[in-house]
N, CA and C atoms as an extended XYZ file, in Angstrom:
381
Properties=species:S:1:pos:R:3:atomname:S:1:resname:S:1:resid:I:1 pbc="F F F"
N        85.563      158.906       49.423 N   GLN     1
C        85.806      157.712       50.229 CA  GLN     1
C        84.830      157.650       51.392 C   GLN     1
N        84.584      156.444       51.820 N   VAL     2
C        83.698      156.216       52.955 CA  VAL     2
C        84.542      155.960       54.204 C   VAL     2
N        84.189      156.623       55.274 N   HIS     3
C        84.895      156.439       56.532 CA  HIS     3
C        83.903      156.154       57.647 C   HIS     3
N        84.320      155.312       58.569 N   LEU     4
C        83.521      155.036       59.753 CA  LEU     4
C        84.295      155.538       60.966 C   LEU     4
N        83.647      156.338       61.762 N   VAL     5
C        84.272      156.880       62.958 CA  VAL     5
C        83.532      156.347       64.169 C   VAL     5
N        84.252      155.631       64.996 N   GLU     6
C        83.669      155.032       66.189 CA  GLU     6
C        84.023      155.866       67.414 C   GLU     6
N        83.158      155.835       68.377 N   SER     7
C        83.436      156.486       69.651 CA  SER     7
C        82.787      155.674       70.755 C   SER     7
N        83.241      155.931       71.963 N   GLY     8
C        82.739      155.192       73.109 CA  GLY     8
C        83.717      154.107       73.499 C   GLY     8
N        83.245      153.155       74.246 N   GLY     9
C        84.129      152.118       74.735 CA  GLY     9
C        84.844      152.569       75.989 C   GLY     9
N        85.712      151.703       76.492 N   GLY    10
C        86.451      152.015       77.700 CA  GLY    10
C        86.525      150.819       78.619 C   GLY    10
N        86.819      151.093       79.874 N   SER    11
C        86.963      150.032       80.873 CA  SER    11
C        85.939      150.233       81.981 C   SER    11
N        85.235      149.164       82.310 N   VAL    12
C        84.211      149.213       83.354 CA  VAL    12
C        84.276      147.945       84.186 C   VAL    12
N        83.529      147.963       85.278 N   GLN    13
C        83.351      146.771       86.087 CA  GLN    13
C        82.149      145.980       85.564 C   GLN    13
N        82.123      144.714       85.901 N   ALA    14
C        80.985      143.863       85.513 CA  ALA    14
C        79.683      144.476       86.031 C   ALA    14
N        78.646      144.322       85.242 N   GLU    15
C        77.299      144.846       85.523 CA  GLU    15
C        77.154      146.341       85.231 C   GLU    15
N        78.221      146.984       84.841 N   GLU    16
C        78.116      148.397       84.461 CA  GLU    16
C        77.764      148.517       82.980 C   GLU    16
N        77.646      149.756       82.513 N   SER    17
C        77.186      150.003       81.142 CA  SER    17
C        78.182      150.838       80.359 C   SER    17
N        78.129      150.676       79.049 N   LEU    18
C        78.893      151.495       78.119 CA  LEU    18
C        78.051      151.679       76.870 C   LEU    18
N        78.375      152.718       76.120 N   SER    19
C        77.723      152.882       74.830 CA  SER    19
C        78.775      153.124       73.761 C   SER    19
N        78.480      152.640       72.573 N   LEU    20
C        79.337      152.825       71.414 CA  LEU    20
C        78.541      153.562       70.340 C   LEU    20
N        79.238      154.398       69.592 N   SER    21
C        78.606      155.094       68.483 CA  SER    21
C        79.465      154.943       67.238 C   SER    21
N        78.810      155.015       66.095 N   CYS    22
C        79.519      154.892       64.825 CA  CYS    22
C        78.852      155.803       63.809 C   CYS    22
N        79.642      156.626       63.172 N   ALA    23
C        79.125      157.529       62.149 CA  ALA    23
C        79.816      157.238       60.826 C   ALA    23
N        79.005      157.111       59.784 N   VAL    24
C        79.522      156.873       58.437 CA  VAL    24
C        79.567      158.200       57.677 C   VAL    24
N        80.680      158.485       57.052 N   SER    25
C        80.795      159.686       56.237 CA  SER    25
C        81.272      159.308       54.851 C   SER    25
N        80.950      160.166       53.892 N   GLY    26
C        81.347      159.904       52.521 CA  GLY    26
C        80.154      159.991       51.599 C   GLY    26
N        80.254      160.827       50.600 N   ASP    27
C        79.130      161.052       49.699 CA  ASP    27
C        78.762      159.813       48.890 C   ASP    27
N        79.693      158.889       48.733 N   SER    28
C        79.431      157.720       47.904 CA  SER    28
C        78.738      156.592       48.655 C   SER    28
N        78.555      156.766       49.944 N   TYR    29
C        77.963      155.677       50.742 CA  TYR    29
C        76.495      155.499       50.397 C   TYR    29
N        76.128      154.247       50.109 N   ARG    30
C        74.752      153.916       49.766 CA  ARG    30
C        74.261      152.704       50.547 C   ARG    30
N        74.868      152.413       51.652 N   GLY    31
C        74.507      151.231       52.411 CA  GLY    31
C        73.193      151.359       53.142 C   GLY    31
N        72.688      150.215       53.598 N   ASN    32
C        71.433      150.186       54.322 CA  ASN    32
C        71.558      149.581       55.715 C   ASN    32
N        72.694      148.980       56.025 N   CYS    33
C        72.851      148.311       57.311 CA  CYS    33
C        74.126      148.758       58.023 C   CYS    33
N        74.029      148.756       59.345 N   MET    34
C        75.194      148.988       60.192 CA  MET    34
C        75.214      147.922       61.260 C   MET    34
N        76.395      147.579       61.690 N   ALA    35
C        76.514      146.492       62.658 CA  ALA    35
C        77.770      146.664       63.501 C   ALA    35
N        77.798      145.927       64.583 N   TRP    36
C        78.988      145.844       65.437 CA  TRP    36
C        79.429      144.390       65.492 C   TRP    36
N        80.727      144.209       65.284 N   PHE    37
C        81.347      142.900       65.436 CA  PHE    37
C        82.421      143.030       66.508 C   PHE    37
N        82.843      141.913       67.074 N   ARG    38
C        83.861      142.011       68.109 CA  ARG    38
C        84.920      140.937       67.971 C   ARG    38
N        86.070      141.279       68.513 N   GLN    39
C        87.213      140.375       68.511 CA  GLN    39
C        87.751      140.306       69.927 C   GLN    39
N        87.582      139.161       70.556 N   ALA    40
C        88.069      138.971       71.913 CA  ALA    40
C        89.588      138.822       71.899 C   ALA    40
N        90.236      139.128       73.002 N   PRO    41
C        91.697      139.004       73.069 CA  PRO    41
C        92.161      137.601       72.698 C   PRO    41
N        93.090      137.525       71.793 N   GLY    42
C        93.652      136.246       71.399 CA  GLY    42
C        92.805      135.442       70.444 C   GLY    42
N        91.718      136.016       69.985 N   LYS    43
C        90.824      135.295       69.082 CA  LYS    43
C        90.634      136.061       67.777 C   LYS    43
N        90.086      135.373       66.792 N   GLU    44
C        89.759      136.018       65.540 CA  GLU    44
C        88.495      136.856       65.708 C   GLU    44
N        88.358      137.828       64.842 N   ARG    45
C        87.107      138.583       64.854 CA  ARG    45
C        85.950      137.662       64.506 C   ARG    45
N        84.885      137.803       65.240 N   GLU    46
C        83.724      136.958       65.005 CA  GLU    46
C        83.063      137.315       63.675 C   GLU    46
N        82.581      136.320       62.988 N   GLU    47
C        81.957      136.529       61.691 CA  GLU    47
C        80.466      136.820       61.816 C   GLU    47
N        79.930      136.667       63.001 N   VAL    48
C        78.523      136.982       63.254 CA  VAL    48
C        78.463      138.228       64.128 C   VAL    48
N        77.587      139.136       63.760 N   ALA    49
C        77.504      140.408       64.449 CA  ALA    49
C        77.060      140.274       65.893 C   ALA    49
N        77.485      141.232       66.688 N   VAL    50
C        76.938      141.382       68.032 CA  VAL    50
C        75.527      141.942       67.909 C   VAL    50
N        75.387      142.924       67.033 N   ALA    51
C        74.088      143.541       66.791 CA  ALA    51
C        74.132      144.214       65.436 C   ALA    51
N        72.994      144.284       64.791 N   SER    52
C        72.917      144.897       63.478 CA  SER    52
C        71.572      145.560       63.294 C   SER    52
N        71.574      146.668       62.554 N   ILE    53
C        70.340      147.390       62.278 CA  ILE    53
C        70.363      147.867       60.837 C   ILE    53
N        69.201      147.801       60.183 N   CYS    54
C        69.101      148.177       58.777 CA  CYS    54
C        67.916      149.108       58.571 C   CYS    54
N        67.995      149.903       57.536 N   THR    55
C        66.863      150.725       57.137 CA  THR    55
C        66.074      149.965       56.096 C   THR    55
N        64.859      149.548       56.476 N   GLY    56
C        64.000      148.825       55.562 CA  GLY    56
C        64.410      147.376       55.376 C   GLY    56
N        63.486      146.435       55.488 N   GLY    57
C        63.782      145.048       55.180 CA  GLY    57
C        64.163      144.219       56.389 C   GLY    57
N        65.439      144.066       56.638 N   SER    58
C        65.893      143.146       57.677 CA  SER    58
C        65.556      143.634       59.079 C   SER    58
N        65.143      142.703       59.937 N   PRO    59
C        64.885      143.066       61.334 CA  PRO    59
C        66.194      143.291       62.086 C   PRO    59
N        66.100      143.970       63.207 N   ILE    60
C        67.271      144.142       64.057 CA  ILE    60
C        67.751      142.771       64.521 C   ILE    60
N        69.059      142.622       64.529 N   TYR    61
C        69.644      141.345       64.924 CA  TYR    61
C        70.462      141.535       66.198 C   TYR    61
N        70.347      140.564       67.099 N   TYR    62
C        71.204      140.497       68.287 CA  TYR    62
C        71.755      139.080       68.412 C   TYR    62
N        73.019      139.008       68.720 N   HIS    63
C        73.607      137.711       69.037 CA  HIS    63
C        72.981      137.218       70.343 C   HIS    63
N        72.819      135.920       70.447 N   ASP    64
C        72.199      135.363       71.648 CA  ASP    64
C        72.912      135.801       72.922 C   ASP    64
N        74.210      135.985       72.846 N   SER    65
C        74.995      136.305       74.042 CA  SER    65
C        74.719      137.709       74.585 C   SER    65
N        74.079      138.554       73.776 N   VAL    66
C        73.848      139.926       74.222 CA  VAL    66
C        72.368      140.291       74.275 C   VAL    66
N        71.516      139.378       73.882 N   LYS    67
C        70.079      139.673       73.909 CA  LYS    67
C        69.630      140.060       75.309 C   LYS    67
N        68.844      141.116       75.381 N   GLY    68
C        68.358      141.594       76.661 CA  GLY    68
C        69.325      142.523       77.375 C   GLY    68
N        70.550      142.619       76.881 N   ARG    69
C        71.549      143.491       77.508 CA  ARG    69
C        71.999      144.628       76.587 C   ARG    69
N        72.066      144.358       75.294 N   PHE    70
C        72.516      145.366       74.335 CA  PHE    70
C        71.311      145.867       73.536 C   PHE    70
N        71.351      147.144       73.208 N   THR    71
C        70.317      147.738       72.371 CA  THR    71
C        70.979      148.577       71.286 C   THR    71
N        70.679      148.257       70.035 N   ILE    72
C        71.224      149.012       68.919 CA  ILE    72
C        70.163      149.958       68.393 C   ILE    72
N        70.589      151.135       67.969 N   SER    73
C        69.655      152.107       67.425 CA  SER    73
C        70.344      152.888       66.315 C   SER    73
N        69.537      153.535       65.507 N   GLN    74
C        70.083      154.322       64.415 CA  GLN    74
C        69.362      155.645       64.370 C   GLN    74
N        70.091      156.713       64.173 N   GLU    75
C        69.479      158.027       64.116 CA  GLU    75
C        68.744      158.187       62.793 C   GLU    75
N        67.530      158.676       62.874 N   ASN    76
C        66.717      158.847       61.671 CA  ASN    76
C        67.383      159.759       60.651 C   ASN    76
N        67.475      159.281       59.441 N   GLY    77
C        68.019      160.089       58.367 CA  GLY    77
C        69.519      160.273       58.401 C   GLY    77
N        70.188      159.593       59.346 N   LYS    78
C        71.637      159.736       59.450 CA  LYS    78
C        72.287      158.365       59.449 C   LYS    78
N        73.454      158.301       58.895 N   ASN    79
C        74.205      157.057       58.928 CA  ASN    79
C        75.026      156.986       60.211 C   ASN    79
N        74.297      157.001       61.304 N   THR    80
C        74.905      156.943       62.625 CA  THR    80
C        74.161      155.930       63.471 C   THR    80
N        74.893      155.025       64.059 N   ALA    81
C        74.285      153.988       64.885 CA  ALA    81
C        74.921      153.994       66.268 C   ALA    81
N        74.142      153.542       67.223 N   HIS    82
C        74.605      153.462       68.603 CA  HIS    82
C        74.278      152.078       69.144 C   HIS    82
N        75.085      151.621       70.066 N   VAL    83
C        74.738      150.401       70.788 CA  VAL    83
C        74.932      150.668       72.281 C   VAL    83
N        73.868      150.517       73.007 N   GLN    84
C        73.901      150.663       74.458 CA  GLN    84
C        74.139      149.284       75.053 C   GLN    84
N        75.194      149.162       75.819 N   MET    85
C        75.572      147.867       76.376 CA  MET    85
C        75.403      147.923       77.893 C   MET    85
N        74.419      147.190       78.374 N   ASN    86
C        74.124      147.150       79.803 CA  ASN    86
C        74.511      145.810       80.396 C   ASN    86
N        74.643      145.799       81.699 N   ARG    87
C        74.971      144.567       82.447 CA  ARG    87
C        76.129      143.832       81.779 C   ARG    87
N        77.185      144.574       81.547 N   LEU    88
C        78.342      144.005       80.868 CA  LEU    88
C        78.981      142.894       81.683 C   LEU    88
N        79.522      141.938       80.964 N   LYS    89
C        80.180      140.781       81.571 CA  LYS    89
C        81.653      140.751       81.145 C   LYS    89
N        82.495      140.117       81.919 N   PRO    90
C        83.906      140.007       81.512 CA  PRO    90
C        84.072      139.403       80.123 C   PRO    90
N        83.187      138.494       79.758 N   GLU    91
C        83.292      137.868       78.434 CA  GLU    91
C        82.899      138.806       77.295 C   GLU    91
N        82.424      139.989       77.625 N   ASP    92
C        82.168      140.997       76.601 CA  ASP    92
C        83.434      141.764       76.244 C   ASP    92
N        84.490      141.540       76.985 N   THR    93
C        85.763      142.211       76.709 CA  THR    93
C        86.239      141.880       75.298 C   THR    93
N        86.470      142.911       74.505 N   ALA    94
C        86.853      142.712       73.105 CA  ALA    94
C        87.136      144.056       72.454 C   ALA    94
N        87.689      143.981       71.275 N   MET    95
C        87.720      145.129       70.372 CA  MET    95
C        86.422      145.078       69.589 C   MET    95
N        85.709      146.170       69.582 N   TYR    96
C        84.431      146.232       68.879 CA  TYR    96
C        84.605      147.040       67.588 C   TYR    96
N        84.183      146.445       66.496 N   TYR    97
C        84.310      147.077       65.184 CA  TYR    97
C        82.936      147.422       64.627 C   TYR    97
N        82.810      148.635       64.158 N   CYS    98
C        81.613      149.043       63.449 CA  CYS    98
C        81.767      148.680       61.983 C   CYS    98
N        80.670      148.256       61.368 N   ALA    99
C        80.674      147.931       59.953 CA  ALA    99
C        79.436      148.517       59.300 C   ALA    99
N        79.544      148.806       58.030 N   ALA   100
C        78.414      149.373       57.301 CA  ALA   100
C        78.466      148.892       55.858 C   ALA   100
N        77.299      148.852       55.226 N   GLY   101
C        77.287      148.442       53.829 CA  GLY   101
C        75.895      148.193       53.305 C   GLY   101
N        75.849      147.827       52.053 N   ALA   102
C        74.595      147.460       51.392 CA  ALA   102
C        74.447      145.950       51.517 C   ALA   102
N        73.559      145.529       52.388 N   VAL   103
C        73.447      144.124       52.767 CA  VAL   103
C        72.099      143.567       52.322 C   VAL   103
N        72.093      142.407       51.665 N   PRO   104
C        70.822      141.801       51.258 CA  PRO   104
C        69.946      141.495       52.464 C   PRO   104
N        68.651      141.517       52.243 N   ALA   105
C        67.695      141.286       53.319 CA  ALA   105
C        67.952      139.952       54.009 C   ALA   105
N        67.938      139.993       55.308 N   GLY   106
C        68.092      138.777       56.084 CA  GLY   106
C        69.518      138.338       56.342 C   GLY   106
N        70.481      139.049       55.795 N   LEU   107
C        71.882      138.627       55.930 CA  LEU   107
C        72.706      139.604       56.752 C   LEU   107
N        72.062      140.483       57.473 N   ASN   108
C        72.761      141.559       58.142 CA  ASN   108
C        73.595      141.140       59.346 C   ASN   108
N        73.535      139.881       59.719 N   ALA   109
C        74.366      139.420       60.831 CA  ALA   109
C        75.734      138.931       60.370 C   ALA   109
N        75.932      138.817       59.076 N   GLN   110
C        77.130      138.180       58.548 CA  GLN   110
C        78.172      139.193       58.093 C   GLN   110
N        79.374      139.041       58.601 N   ALA   111
C        80.444      140.006       58.333 CA  ALA   111
C        80.795      140.135       56.862 C   ALA   111
N        80.666      139.058       56.110 N   LEU   112
C        81.143      139.078       54.732 CA  LEU   112
C        80.375      140.057       53.859 C   LEU   112
N        79.201      140.510       54.296 N   TRP   113
C        78.386      141.399       53.474 CA  TRP   113
C        78.725      142.872       53.686 C   TRP   113
N        79.563      143.151       54.653 N   TYR   114
C        79.860      144.548       54.966 CA  TYR   114
C        81.124      145.011       54.257 C   TYR   114
N        81.010      146.139       53.582 N   ASP   115
C        82.115      146.653       52.791 CA  ASP   115
C        83.011      147.614       53.556 C   ASP   115
N        82.470      148.249       54.568 N   TYR   116
C        83.196      149.311       55.246 CA  TYR   116
C        83.315      149.002       56.732 C   TYR   116
N        84.520      149.260       57.247 N   TRP   117
C        84.813      148.908       58.633 CA  TRP   117
C        85.519      150.060       59.346 C   TRP   117
N        85.214      150.192       60.627 N   GLY   118
C        85.921      151.157       61.449 CA  GLY   118
C        87.212      150.575       61.990 C   GLY   118
N        87.950      151.393       62.718 N   GLN   119
C        89.240      150.977       63.265 CA  GLN   119
C        89.099      150.155       64.536 C   GLN   119
N        87.946      150.213       65.139 N   GLY   120
C        87.728      149.443       66.357 CA  GLY   120
C        87.892      150.287       67.611 C   GLY   120
N        87.177      149.886       68.627 N   THR   121
C        87.282      150.553       69.924 CA  THR   121
C        87.263      149.480       71.016 C   THR   121
N        88.100      149.691       72.030 N   HIS   122
C        88.251      148.684       73.081 CA  HIS   122
C        87.125      148.763       74.103 C   HIS   122
N        86.674      147.588       74.508 N   VAL   123
C        85.769      147.469       75.643 CA  VAL   123
C        86.386      146.443       76.585 C   VAL   123
N        86.650      146.870       77.813 N   THR   124
C        87.231      145.978       78.818 CA  THR   124
C        86.303      145.925       80.020 C   THR   124
N        85.924      144.724       80.398 N   VAL   125
C        85.024      144.537       81.529 CA  VAL   125
C        85.731      143.690       82.564 C   VAL   125
N        85.886      144.240       83.742 N   SER   126
C        86.564      143.548       84.827 CA  SER   126
C        85.558      142.946       85.795 C   SER   126
N        85.911      141.805       86.328 N   SER   127
C        85.007      141.127       87.281 CA  SER   127
C        85.198      141.661       88.690 C   SER   127
């Protein structure tokens, strides 16, 4: 079985930073992309990624709302991704979900292509 283990998150003040990490385990995993999606309080999980990174093919993707503030990275040779979140805003408050899977080129921002999901980790930003 494939499992995603997320770490990081927490509660911070506006303009502070947090980092999230996600590690994929499971011998059967053959995916090429990892991403973070978020679900704000009282809302549905967004179908477009906050950020996504793939090995080969698709470029790194950032949602417009986080460009210049979030940086996603992936450890070489490992199914582990990180997202550094700087200058956090109250509107970034959400449950953040890691996703992984075999995603066609150019489609790595879309939730429907991801087969594996983590349990989520809370990010709370106070003004």
